[in-house]
Coordinates of C-alpha atoms in Angstrom, one line a residue:
M1 CA 0.2 0.3 -0.7
R2 CA 0.8 3.4 -0.8
L3 CA 1.8 5.6 2.7
L4 CA 0.4 8.7 1.3
I5 CA -0.4 10.5 3.9
F6 CA -2.9 13.4 3.2
I7 CA -3.2 16.1 6.6
C8 CA -6.1 18.1 5.8
L9 CA -6.6 21.2 8.9
I10 CA -9.6 21.6 9.9
A11 CA -8.6 26.3 10.5
F12 CA -9.5 29.3 8.6
G13 CA -6.5 29.1 6.4
T14 CA -2.6 28.8 7.3
A15 CA -1.4 29.3 10.6
Q16 CA -0.5 32.8 11.7
A17 CA 2.9 34.8 13.0
Q18 CA 2.5 34.5 17.0
S19 CA 4.6 35.8 18.9
L20 CA 5.7 34.4 22.2
Y21 CA 5.8 36.5 25.4
M22 CA 8.8 37.6 27.0
P23 CA 9.7 39.3 30.5
R24 CA 10.3 42.9 30.5
N25 CA 14.1 42.1 31.0
V26 CA 14.5 40.0 28.6
K27 CA 13.5 42.5 26.2
K28 CA 15.8 44.9 27.5
A29 CA 18.8 43.1 26.5
Y30 CA 16.8 42.6 22.1
Q31 CA 16.4 46.7 22.7
K32 CA 20.3 47.1 23.6
D33 CA 22.1 44.8 21.6
T34 CA 23.6 42.2 23.8
R35 CA 21.0 39.9 22.3
S36 CA 19.6 39.6 18.8
M37 CA 16.3 38.7 16.9
D38 CA 17.9 36.0 14.9
G39 CA 19.3 33.5 17.9
K40 CA 22.3 35.0 18.4
P41 CA 24.3 37.4 19.8
G42 CA 23.9 40.7 19.7
S43 CA 26.8 42.9 18.4
K44 CA 26.9 45.2 21.5
Y45 CA 26.9 40.8 23.4
W46 CA 29.4 40.8 26.6
Q47 CA 30.2 38.4 29.1
N48 CA 32.7 39.2 32.9
S49 CA 35.4 36.2 33.6
A50 CA 37.8 35.9 36.1
R51 CA 40.8 33.2 36.6
Y52 CA 41.2 31.3 40.1
A53 CA 44.7 30.0 41.3
I54 CA 43.0 27.7 44.3
T55 CA 45.0 26.5 46.5
V56 CA 43.2 23.2 49.0
T57 CA 44.7 20.7 51.3
A58 CA 43.0 17.8 52.6
T59 CA 44.4 15.7 55.7
P60 CA 41.8 12.9 55.9
P61 CA 40.6 11.6 57.8
S62 CA 39.7 15.0 59.0
R63 CA 36.8 16.5 57.9
T64 CA 38.5 20.6 56.9
I65 CA 40.0 21.5 54.2
Q66 CA 41.9 24.8 54.1
G67 CA 42.2 26.5 51.2
T68 CA 43.6 29.7 49.7
E69 CA 42.5 31.6 46.9
E70 CA 44.0 34.7 44.0
I71 CA 40.6 36.3 42.1
I72 CA 41.6 38.8 39.1
Y73 CA 38.1 39.2 38.1
V74 CA 37.6 41.0 34.4
N75 CA 34.6 43.1 33.9
N76 CA 34.2 43.3 30.5
S77 CA 30.6 44.8 30.9
P78 CA 29.0 48.5 29.5
D79 CA 29.3 49.2 33.4
T80 CA 30.9 50.4 36.6
L81 CA 30.0 47.6 39.3
A82 CA 30.2 49.3 42.9
T83 CA 30.5 45.9 44.3
L84 CA 30.3 41.8 43.7
V85 CA 28.0 39.2 45.2
F86 CA 29.6 35.6 45.6
K87 CA 28.7 33.1 45.9
L88 CA 29.1 31.0 49.2
I89 CA 27.1 27.0 47.6
L90 CA 28.5 25.5 51.2
N91 CA 26.4 27.3 53.3
S92 CA 23.3 25.7 52.3
H93 CA 25.2 22.7 54.8
K94 CA 24.3 25.5 57.6
S95 CA 21.1 25.0 60.6
G96 CA 18.4 27.0 59.2
A97 CA 19.7 27.4 55.7
I98 CA 16.8 27.5 53.5
R99 CA 16.4 24.3 51.5
Q100 CA 12.9 22.1 49.9
A101 CA 14.1 19.4 52.0
P102 CA 14.9 18.5 55.3
A103 CA 18.8 18.0 56.7
S104 CA 19.8 15.4 58.3
P105 CA 22.6 15.9 61.3
D106 CA 24.8 14.4 59.4
Y107 CA 24.6 16.5 56.2
L108 CA 25.1 20.1 58.8
T109 CA 27.8 21.9 59.2
T110 CA 28.9 25.5 60.0
G111 CA 29.3 26.4 56.5
I112 CA 32.1 28.7 54.8
H113 CA 34.5 30.3 56.5
I114 CA 36.0 33.4 55.8
D115 CA 39.3 33.8 57.6
R116 CA 41.2 36.6 55.3
Y117 CA 40.0 39.1 52.1
T118 CA 42.0 41.1 50.1
E119 CA 41.1 43.8 47.2
N120 CA 44.2 44.7 45.8
G121 CA 45.7 43.2 48.0
S122 CA 44.5 45.7 51.1
A123 CA 43.0 43.4 53.4
K124 CA 39.4 44.0 54.0
P125 CA 37.3 42.8 57.1
W126 CA 34.0 40.1 56.3
R127 CA 31.0 39.6 57.4
D128 CA 30.4 36.4 57.5
A129 CA 27.4 35.8 55.5
G130 CA 24.3 33.5 57.8
V131 CA 22.7 31.2 56.8
A132 CA 22.8 33.1 53.0
T133 CA 24.7 31.2 50.5
S134 CA 25.1 35.0 48.5
K135 CA 26.9 37.9 49.9
Q136 CA 27.2 41.5 48.9
V137 CA 31.0 42.8 48.8
V138 CA 30.6 47.3 48.3
L139 CA 34.0 47.6 46.3
N140 CA 37.0 49.8 48.1
K141 CA 37.0 51.3 44.5
P142 CA 34.3 50.9 41.6
L143 CA 35.5 49.0 39.4
M144 CA 35.1 50.0 36.1
P145 CA 34.2 48.5 32.0
H146 CA 36.7 47.1 31.1
D147 CA 39.4 46.6 34.1
S148 CA 39.3 44.0 36.7
V149 CA 40.1 43.8 40.0
K150 CA 42.9 41.2 42.6
L151 CA 40.6 39.5 44.5
S152 CA 42.3 36.6 47.2
F153 CA 40.6 35.2 49.7
E154 CA 41.8 31.9 53.1
W155 CA 38.9 30.1 53.9
H156 CA 38.0 26.8 55.7
Y157 CA 35.2 24.5 55.5
D158 CA 33.9 20.5 57.2
L159 CA 33.0 18.6 55.4
S160 CA 29.5 17.0 56.0
V161 CA 30.4 13.1 57.2
E162 CA 26.7 12.5 55.1
S163 CA 27.1 13.3 51.0
G164 CA 24.4 14.8 49.1
R165 CA 26.2 16.6 46.2
E166 CA 30.1 16.8 47.6
G167 CA 30.8 15.1 51.4
M168 CA 32.5 13.5 52.6
L169 CA 31.9 9.3 50.6
D170 CA 34.1 7.1 53.1
S171 CA 36.4 7.6 55.5
T172 CA 38.9 8.7 54.1
T173 CA 37.8 9.5 50.4
L174 CA 36.2 12.8 50.2
F175 CA 34.2 15.0 46.7
L176 CA 34.0 18.8 47.1
A177 CA 32.2 19.8 44.8
Y178 CA 30.9 23.8 44.9
F179 CA 33.9 24.3 47.5
Y180 CA 36.0 27.6 47.2
P181 CA 34.1 31.5 47.0
R182 CA 33.9 32.4 43.2
V183 CA 32.6 35.7 42.0
A184 CA 28.8 35.5 41.4
V185 CA 27.6 36.2 37.4
Y186 CA 26.2 39.4 36.7
D187 CA 25.5 40.3 33.0
D188 CA 23.5 41.7 30.8
Y189 CA 19.8 40.5 31.6
Y190 CA 19.7 39.9 35.3
G191 CA 22.6 42.3 37.1
W192 CA 24.4 40.2 40.1
D193 CA 22.7 37.0 40.1
R194 CA 22.2 36.6 43.7
T195 CA 19.4 33.4 43.9
T196 CA 19.5 31.7 46.7
F197 CA 20.9 28.1 46.6
T198 CA 18.1 25.5 48.1
E199 CA 19.5 22.0 47.8
A200 CA 17.1 21.7 45.0
Q201 CA 18.2 24.2 41.6
E202 CA 21.1 24.1 40.0
F203 CA 23.9 26.2 39.4
Y204 CA 24.7 29.1 36.7
N205 CA 28.8 30.1 36.4
D206 CA 30.5 32.7 34.4
F207 CA 33.1 30.8 31.9
N208 CA 36.6 30.7 34.3
D209 CA 40.3 29.4 34.2
Y210 CA 42.3 27.4 36.9
T211 CA 44.8 26.5 38.1
L212 CA 44.2 24.6 41.4
T213 CA 46.4 22.8 43.4
V214 CA 45.4 20.0 45.7
N215 CA 47.5 19.4 48.8
V216 CA 47.3 15.1 50.6
P217 CA 49.4 13.3 52.3
K218 CA 51.4 10.7 50.3
D219 CA 49.1 7.5 49.1
Y220 CA 46.3 10.1 48.4
I221 CA 45.4 10.2 45.8
V222 CA 43.2 12.9 43.4
W223 CA 41.1 13.7 40.5
S224 CA 40.1 17.0 39.5
T225 CA 38.1 18.5 37.2
G226 CA 41.0 20.3 34.4
D227 CA 44.3 18.8 33.3
L228 CA 46.9 16.9 35.8
Q229 CA 50.5 19.3 35.7
N230 CA 52.6 16.7 36.8
P231 CA 51.7 13.3 37.3
T232 CA 55.8 12.5 37.5
D233 CA 56.4 14.8 40.3
V234 CA 52.7 12.9 42.6
L235 CA 52.4 9.4 41.0
Q236 CA 55.7 6.4 41.2
P237 CA 56.7 6.1 37.5
T238 CA 54.8 2.9 37.0
Y239 CA 51.3 4.5 37.7
A240 CA 52.4 8.0 35.7
K241 CA 53.1 5.3 33.0
R242 CA 50.2 3.6 33.4
L243 CA 48.3 6.5 33.3
S244 CA 50.0 7.8 30.4
E245 CA 49.9 5.3 28.1
S246 CA 45.5 5.0 28.4
L247 CA 45.2 8.2 27.2
Q248 CA 46.0 7.0 23.6
T249 CA 44.5 2.9 23.5
D250 CA 41.2 2.0 22.9
S251 CA 42.0 -0.8 25.5
L252 CA 40.7 -0.1 29.5
I253 CA 44.1 0.3 31.7
H254 CA 43.8 -0.1 35.7
V255 CA 46.2 2.4 36.3
A256 CA 46.0 1.2 39.8
T257 CA 44.7 -1.4 41.5
L258 CA 44.0 -2.9 44.8
A259 CA 46.8 -5.1 45.4
D260 CA 48.8 -1.4 44.2
L261 CA 47.1 0.2 46.8
R262 CA 47.6 -1.9 49.7
A263 CA 51.7 -1.9 48.4
K264 CA 51.4 1.5 49.1
Q265 CA 54.3 2.4 46.1
V266 CA 51.0 4.0 43.5
T267 CA 52.7 7.7 44.9
T268 CA 55.8 9.7 45.8
Q269 CA 55.7 8.6 49.1
Q270 CA 57.1 12.4 50.2
P271 CA 55.0 13.7 53.0
V272 CA 52.4 16.1 51.3
N273 CA 52.0 15.8 47.2
S274 CA 51.4 18.3 45.4
W275 CA 48.4 17.5 43.1
T276 CA 48.6 20.1 40.3
W277 CA 45.4 21.1 37.5
K278 CA 44.5 23.6 34.9
A279 CA 41.3 23.8 33.3
S280 CA 40.7 26.4 30.8
N281 CA 37.4 28.6 29.8
V282 CA 34.9 25.9 32.3
S283 CA 32.1 26.4 34.4
D284 CA 33.7 25.2 37.6
M285 CA 36.1 22.4 39.3
A286 CA 35.2 19.1 41.0
V287 CA 37.6 16.9 43.2
C288 CA 38.0 13.9 44.4
I289 CA 40.2 12.2 47.0
S290 CA 41.5 8.7 48.2
N291 CA 43.3 6.8 49.0
H292 CA 41.8 3.3 48.8
Y293 CA 39.6 4.3 45.3
V294 CA 40.7 1.6 42.6
W295 CA 41.5 4.0 39.7
D296 CA 40.7 2.6 35.2
A297 CA 41.3 4.8 32.6
S298 CA 41.1 4.7 28.5
S299 CA 40.7 7.0 25.9
V300 CA 37.9 7.6 22.8
V301 CA 38.3 8.9 20.2
V302 CA 35.6 12.3 20.1
D303 CA 36.2 13.6 16.8
K304 CA 37.1 11.7 13.9
K305 CA 37.8 13.9 11.5
T306 CA 40.8 15.4 13.3
N307 CA 41.0 11.4 15.6
R308 CA 41.1 13.8 19.1
R309 CA 40.6 11.4 21.3
A310 CA 39.4 12.1 24.6
S311 CA 40.0 11.0 28.9
V312 CA 37.7 8.1 31.0
Q313 CA 38.6 7.0 34.0
A314 CA 37.1 5.6 36.7
A315 CA 37.8 5.6 40.9
F316 CA 35.6 3.7 43.0
L317 CA 36.0 0.9 45.6
D318 CA 36.5 -2.3 43.9
N319 CA 33.8 -3.9 45.7
A320 CA 31.1 -1.8 43.3
N321 CA 30.9 -4.5 40.4
D322 CA 29.5 -2.1 38.5
F323 CA 31.9 0.5 38.0
H324 CA 34.5 -1.5 36.8
Q325 CA 32.8 -1.4 33.6
M326 CA 32.2 2.4 34.4
V327 CA 35.4 3.3 31.7
G328 CA 33.5 1.2 28.8
F329 CA 30.5 2.5 29.3
G330 CA 32.1 6.1 29.4
R331 CA 33.7 5.9 26.6
H332 CA 29.6 4.5 24.8
S333 CA 29.0 7.5 25.8
L334 CA 31.5 10.0 24.4
D335 CA 31.2 8.6 21.5
W336 CA 27.2 7.7 20.7
F337 CA 26.6 11.8 21.8
S338 CA 30.0 13.3 19.8
N339 CA 28.6 11.1 16.1
N340 CA 24.6 10.6 17.3
L341 CA 23.1 13.6 19.3
P342 CA 24.3 16.9 19.4
G343 CA 26.1 15.7 17.5
I344 CA 29.1 17.9 18.4
P345 CA 32.8 16.4 19.5
Y346 CA 32.8 15.6 22.8
P347 CA 33.8 19.2 24.7
Y348 CA 37.7 18.1 26.9
A349 CA 39.9 16.0 27.7
K350 CA 38.4 14.6 29.9
T351 CA 35.3 12.7 31.7
T352 CA 36.8 10.9 35.2
I353 CA 33.3 8.6 36.6
V354 CA 33.9 8.5 40.6
Q355 CA 31.7 6.3 43.7
G356 CA 29.5 8.7 44.6
F357 CA 26.1 9.1 46.3
A358 CA 24.4 12.2 44.4
D359 CA 23.8 10.6 40.6
M360 CA 25.6 14.7 39.5
E361 CA 27.0 15.7 36.9
Y362 CA 30.2 18.8 36.9
P363 CA 32.4 19.8 34.6
M364 CA 34.8 16.6 33.1
M365 CA 33.6 14.8 36.3
V366 CA 29.4 12.2 37.2
N367 CA 29.6 11.2 40.9
D368 CA 27.1 7.8 41.2
G369 CA 26.3 5.5 42.9
T370 CA 26.5 1.5 42.4
T371 CA 23.5 -0.6 41.3
T372 CA 23.5 -3.6 41.2
D373 CA 21.3 -3.2 37.5
L374 CA 24.5 -3.5 34.9
N375 CA 21.7 -1.6 32.0
F376 CA 20.6 1.4 34.9
S377 CA 24.0 2.2 36.5
R378 CA 24.8 3.2 31.9
F379 CA 22.0 4.6 32.5
V380 CA 22.9 7.4 35.2
A381 CA 26.7 7.6 33.5
E382 CA 24.9 8.5 30.0
H383 CA 22.5 11.2 31.5
E384 CA 25.5 12.4 33.9
I385 CA 27.6 12.8 30.3
A386 CA 25.4 14.3 28.9
H387 CA 25.1 17.0 30.4
T388 CA 28.4 18.4 29.1
W389 CA 27.1 20.0 26.8
F390 CA 23.8 21.1 28.7
P391 CA 24.6 22.9 30.7
F392 CA 28.5 23.6 30.8
Y393 CA 29.4 23.5 27.1
M394 CA 26.1 26.4 26.5
G395 CA 26.8 28.2 29.6
I396 CA 22.8 27.3 30.4
N397 CA 21.0 29.2 34.0
E398 CA 19.5 26.1 34.9
T399 CA 18.7 28.4 38.3
R400 CA 15.9 29.5 36.5
Y401 CA 15.6 27.5 33.5
G402 CA 16.4 24.1 33.8
F403 CA 14.7 23.0 31.2
M404 CA 17.1 23.8 29.1
D405 CA 19.8 21.8 30.7
E406 CA 18.5 18.9 32.0
G407 CA 15.4 18.9 29.3
W408 CA 18.1 19.2 26.6
T409 CA 20.1 15.4 29.0
T410 CA 16.6 13.5 29.1
A411 CA 16.4 13.8 25.6
F412 CA 19.2 12.5 24.4
E413 CA 19.0 9.8 28.0
Y414 CA 16.1 8.1 25.9
L415 CA 17.7 9.0 21.9
I416 CA 20.9 6.2 23.5
S417 CA 18.9 3.8 25.4
Q418 CA 17.3 3.8 22.1
A419 CA 20.5 2.6 20.5
D420 CA 21.2 0.7 24.2
L421 CA 18.4 -0.8 24.2
G422 CA 15.8 -1.3 20.9
T423 CA 13.1 1.4 20.9
A424 CA 10.5 -0.8 22.9
Q425 CA 11.8 -1.1 26.1
A426 CA 13.9 2.4 25.5
T427 CA 10.1 3.9 25.5
K428 CA 8.6 1.9 28.3
N429 CA 12.4 3.1 30.5
F430 CA 10.9 6.3 29.5
Q431 CA 7.5 5.9 29.9
Q432 CA 7.6 5.4 33.4
F433 CA 11.4 7.1 34.3
R434 CA 10.3 11.2 33.3
V435 CA 5.8 11.0 31.2
N436 CA 3.8 8.8 34.0
G437 CA 3.6 10.8 37.2
W438 CA 4.0 13.5 35.2
I439 CA 0.4 11.9 32.5
N440 CA -1.7 10.8 35.4
D441 CA -0.9 13.6 37.8
P442 CA -3.8 16.1 37.0
S443 CA -2.6 19.2 39.9
A444 CA -2.0 22.6 38.7
E445 CA 1.1 21.6 39.5
Q446 CA 1.2 19.4 36.8
D447 CA 0.1 22.0 34.3
L448 CA 2.6 25.2 34.9
P449 CA 4.4 26.5 31.7
I450 CA 7.8 25.1 30.8
V451 CA 8.9 28.0 30.7
T452 CA 8.3 29.3 34.6
P453 CA 11.2 30.1 35.9
A454 CA 12.9 27.2 38.3
N455 CA 14.0 29.1 40.9
I456 CA 10.6 30.1 42.6
L457 CA 9.2 26.2 42.0
S458 CA 9.5 23.0 44.0
G459 CA 8.7 19.5 43.9
A460 CA 7.3 17.8 41.0
A461 CA 6.4 21.4 39.3
M462 CA 9.9 22.1 39.1
G463 CA 10.5 18.1 38.1
N464 CA 8.7 17.9 36.1
N465 CA 8.9 20.8 33.6
E466 CA 12.9 20.9 33.8
Y467 CA 12.9 16.5 33.2
G468 CA 10.2 15.1 30.9
K469 CA 7.6 17.7 29.4
A470 CA 10.7 19.1 28.3
A471 CA 12.4 16.5 26.8
L472 CA 9.2 15.4 25.7
G473 CA 9.0 18.4 24.2
Y474 CA 12.3 18.9 22.5
L475 CA 12.0 15.5 20.8
A476 CA 8.2 16.1 20.1
L477 CA 10.9 19.5 17.7
K478 CA 12.5 16.8 16.8
E479 CA 9.5 14.9 14.7
L480 CA 8.9 18.7 13.2
L481 CA 11.7 19.4 11.5
G482 CA 13.4 16.0 10.8
E483 CA 16.4 14.0 11.4
T484 CA 18.1 16.5 9.8
G485 CA 16.4 19.8 10.5
F486 CA 16.8 19.2 13.6
K487 CA 20.3 18.3 13.7
K488 CA 21.5 21.7 11.0
S489 CA 19.5 23.6 13.8
L490 CA 21.0 22.7 16.8
H491 CA 24.1 22.6 15.6
E492 CA 23.5 26.0 14.9
F493 CA 22.8 27.4 18.0
I494 CA 25.2 25.6 20.3
N495 CA 28.1 26.7 17.4
R496 CA 26.6 30.7 18.1
W497 CA 26.4 30.5 21.8
H498 CA 29.0 27.8 23.2
G499 CA 30.7 29.0 25.9
K500 CA 28.7 31.9 26.7
H501 CA 25.0 32.4 28.3
P502 CA 22.2 32.1 26.4
N503 CA 18.8 32.6 27.5
P504 CA 15.4 30.5 26.0
W505 CA 14.5 33.1 24.2
D506 CA 17.8 32.6 22.5
M507 CA 17.3 29.0 21.4
F508 CA 14.4 29.6 20.9
Y509 CA 15.1 32.4 17.9
S510 CA 18.2 30.3 16.7
F511 CA 15.9 27.9 16.1
N512 CA 14.4 29.7 14.4
S513 CA 16.6 31.3 12.2
A514 CA 18.8 28.5 11.6
S515 CA 15.1 25.6 10.7
G516 CA 13.9 28.2 7.4
K517 CA 10.2 28.8 10.1
D518 CA 8.9 30.4 11.8
L519 CA 7.8 28.2 14.7
N520 CA 6.8 30.8 17.4
W521 CA 3.9 28.6 16.7
F522 CA 5.7 25.3 18.0
W523 CA 7.2 26.8 21.2
N524 CA 4.3 28.4 22.3
N525 CA 2.6 26.0 22.2
W526 CA 5.3 23.8 24.7
F527 CA 6.9 25.9 26.2
F528 CA 4.2 28.9 27.3
S529 CA 1.1 26.9 28.0
N530 CA -0.2 24.7 30.6
N531 CA -0.6 22.3 27.8
Y532 CA -1.0 18.1 28.5
I533 CA -1.2 15.2 26.5
D534 CA -5.1 13.8 26.0
L535 CA -5.7 13.2 22.0
A536 CA -9.5 12.1 21.5
I537 CA -11.1 10.0 18.0
Q538 CA -13.9 13.2 17.4
K539 CA -14.7 10.6 14.5
V540 CA -14.1 8.4 11.5
E541 CA -15.4 7.9 8.1
A542 CA -14.2 4.5 6.1
S543 CA -14.1 3.9 3.0
P544 CA -12.8 1.5 0.5
T545 CA -10.6 3.9 -0.1
Q546 CA -9.6 5.4 2.2
C547 CA -10.5 6.5 6.0
T548 CA -10.5 9.9 7.6
I549 CA -9.9 11.0 11.1
T550 CA -10.9 13.7 13.1
I551 CA -8.8 13.7 16.4
Q552 CA -10.0 16.3 18.6
N553 CA -6.3 17.6 20.6
I554 CA -8.3 18.3 24.2
G555 CA -5.1 19.0 26.2
G556 CA -3.3 21.2 23.7
Y557 CA 0.5 19.7 23.3
A558 CA 1.3 19.8 20.0
A559 CA 2.4 15.7 19.8
P560 CA 2.9 13.4 17.4
V561 CA 0.7 10.0 17.4
D562 CA 0.2 6.7 15.6
V563 CA -2.4 6.5 14.6
V564 CA -3.5 2.6 14.7
L565 CA -5.4 1.0 11.8
N566 CA -6.5 -2.9 12.0
F567 CA -7.8 -4.4 9.0
T568 CA -10.9 -7.5 8.4
D569 CA -8.5 -9.0 7.3
G570 CA -5.8 -9.6 10.6
T571 CA -2.9 -7.4 9.8
T572 CA -2.0 -4.2 11.1
E573 CA -0.9 -0.5 9.7
T574 CA 0.8 1.9 12.0
V575 CA 1.3 5.6 10.3
H576 CA 2.7 8.1 12.6
Q577 CA 1.3 11.5 12.1
T578 CA 4.4 14.2 13.1
P579 CA 3.5 17.4 15.2
V580 CA 2.6 19.3 11.5
I581 CA -0.2 17.9 11.7
W582 CA -0.9 21.0 14.5
Q583 CA 0.4 23.6 12.9
A584 CA -3.1 25.3 11.4
N585 CA -4.4 24.3 14.3
Q586 CA -4.6 22.6 17.6
K587 CA -7.5 22.4 18.5
V588 CA -8.7 19.7 15.8
A589 CA -7.0 17.7 13.0
V590 CA -8.4 16.2 10.0
V591 CA -5.7 13.0 9.4
K592 CA -6.8 10.9 5.5
I593 CA -4.9 8.1 5.0
P594 CA -5.4 6.0 2.5
V595 CA -6.6 2.1 2.5
K596 CA -7.4 -1.1 0.4
K597 CA -8.5 -3.1 2.6
K598 CA -11.7 -2.9 4.7
V599 CA -10.5 -0.9 8.4
Q600 CA -12.1 -2.8 12.0
S601 CA -10.8 -1.0 14.2
L602 CA -7.9 2.2 15.5
T603 CA -5.7 3.2 18.0
L604 CA -3.8 5.8 18.4
A605 CA -0.1 5.6 20.3
G606 CA 1.9 8.0 21.7
G607 CA 4.2 6.1 22.8
I608 CA 6.6 8.5 24.8
F609 CA 4.0 11.2 24.2
M610 CA 1.5 9.4 27.5
D611 CA -2.3 10.7 26.8
A612 CA -4.0 11.1 30.2
D613 CA -7.3 10.1 29.0
E614 CA -7.0 6.2 26.7
R615 CA -10.5 5.8 26.6
N616 CA -11.4 8.4 24.0
N617 CA -8.4 6.5 21.8
S618 CA -9.7 3.8 19.9
W619 CA -13.0 3.4 17.5
K620 CA -14.7 0.0 15.9
A621 CA -16.1 0.5 12.5
K622 CA -20.3 -0.8 13.9

């Protein structure tokens, strides 16, 4: 049968051009030409940056971290800055801090303690921030446009016994994240980022250059964001050689086994080893320290045009069976994401997957729990590694617009899962983990527009907007544009904005211009509405040559759908409909399918686009 599908769209003519709601502060950025309506950075786009030289000292089993840092902060904005705002994320551990979930006694600490602060070499009193995770400081001298200020800090803090995104993994294994005072983002539409870290929403950071030195006792290994500058200074020759070999091979190298660690000959045998790392144009640093985590490594070609390789490393307890496969999972992830979707070669020199508890991403680092299900362990690692592109490479404001971070990552998660498990199992998993809780809960908070700033949300409203709903929106867009058009538009968005700070409107307008289509109707439908998915068969007219189905869109989302036709001879045919059927009229679509057999019944099947009420998704001939 020829699968020519004639779609009749009930409308008062073609779809009318629509505009997108835009907050007043975002409008001002477009008016000032820091951002452009064609989705490109404006001719006057700017962003600030800094150079951090950080030294931290850890002496396990003590939980205390001592730190010093020097910051050169550069004001690239046209504004004179009378104040700076610093992020003190670790204050979220304090008793009385604002958190969206209860904290156990083992999670609580006294936060971060600033012991000394200077501006341009002059010491300045520092008033404790209390439970606040941001602190404003009035500068001695205003920072002029295109000028810089030299800052320094000395500080200390105690890692929490109970590990979340950071903390003690065990008595002599430490995971450090958000561990240093940093200058908050100052941007062109909000100014200073003063949002409170509540442990729910995530982060928004500038792109900075880092030099990090980690001082630890002998026999302790350090893994970190960035490139290790002195492997031969901190590792014995055998282990430095293994690490070096791992950077150029597809084979798994056991850099340090449990037997090696017990022999206490892996690191240089001096009282303190100083591990030095460098990372350029990244948004943050994270560190793992342990004297008994084993170390595996390999590498994978991530750019087939240049044959550039990226290192894949894992640090874990030897009894974590799934982590013995983790380097393989990491290599597969980097290869698939680099060559399929997003289809941009992995942009960094390495990734390290650490056994922890957080199931959390950091630049070039992952902190994942161990499980007995290898498929699930791979699934979690793939999701966290996918965050490399969103938010880290793209500089997303996760705090306010997490759907540009988690949403894209969750969409990529589904696509790689199809390659791993097959479409049927990947669809079942996605329905269970990402869609079911939302679509079957009619509560008002479930239907808030995806574009709603996440810093004012909590619970299901935040989670579903950022993950499942947004991912469905991106996957629906992929169907609307087709594989080639979608990939072209995604690449254009990434190429325009990586290393910068795109907001949602930059993304929407970039896809519009890159695709050559006015997609505002789609953005309004999926990201600015209270819609959900609920399609219904309103009417079916079957003739010997054509089946005409009138589909009502009760929920409103422009979702793709399969029309499954069952014929009287026992055969079945599935005819796929993309979201284009809703472009002219988002309430009703008429789909005409040529047939050569008598239709006995038909069903609407959404796959991952689960329907809130399936009772009206079937029709049977009388």
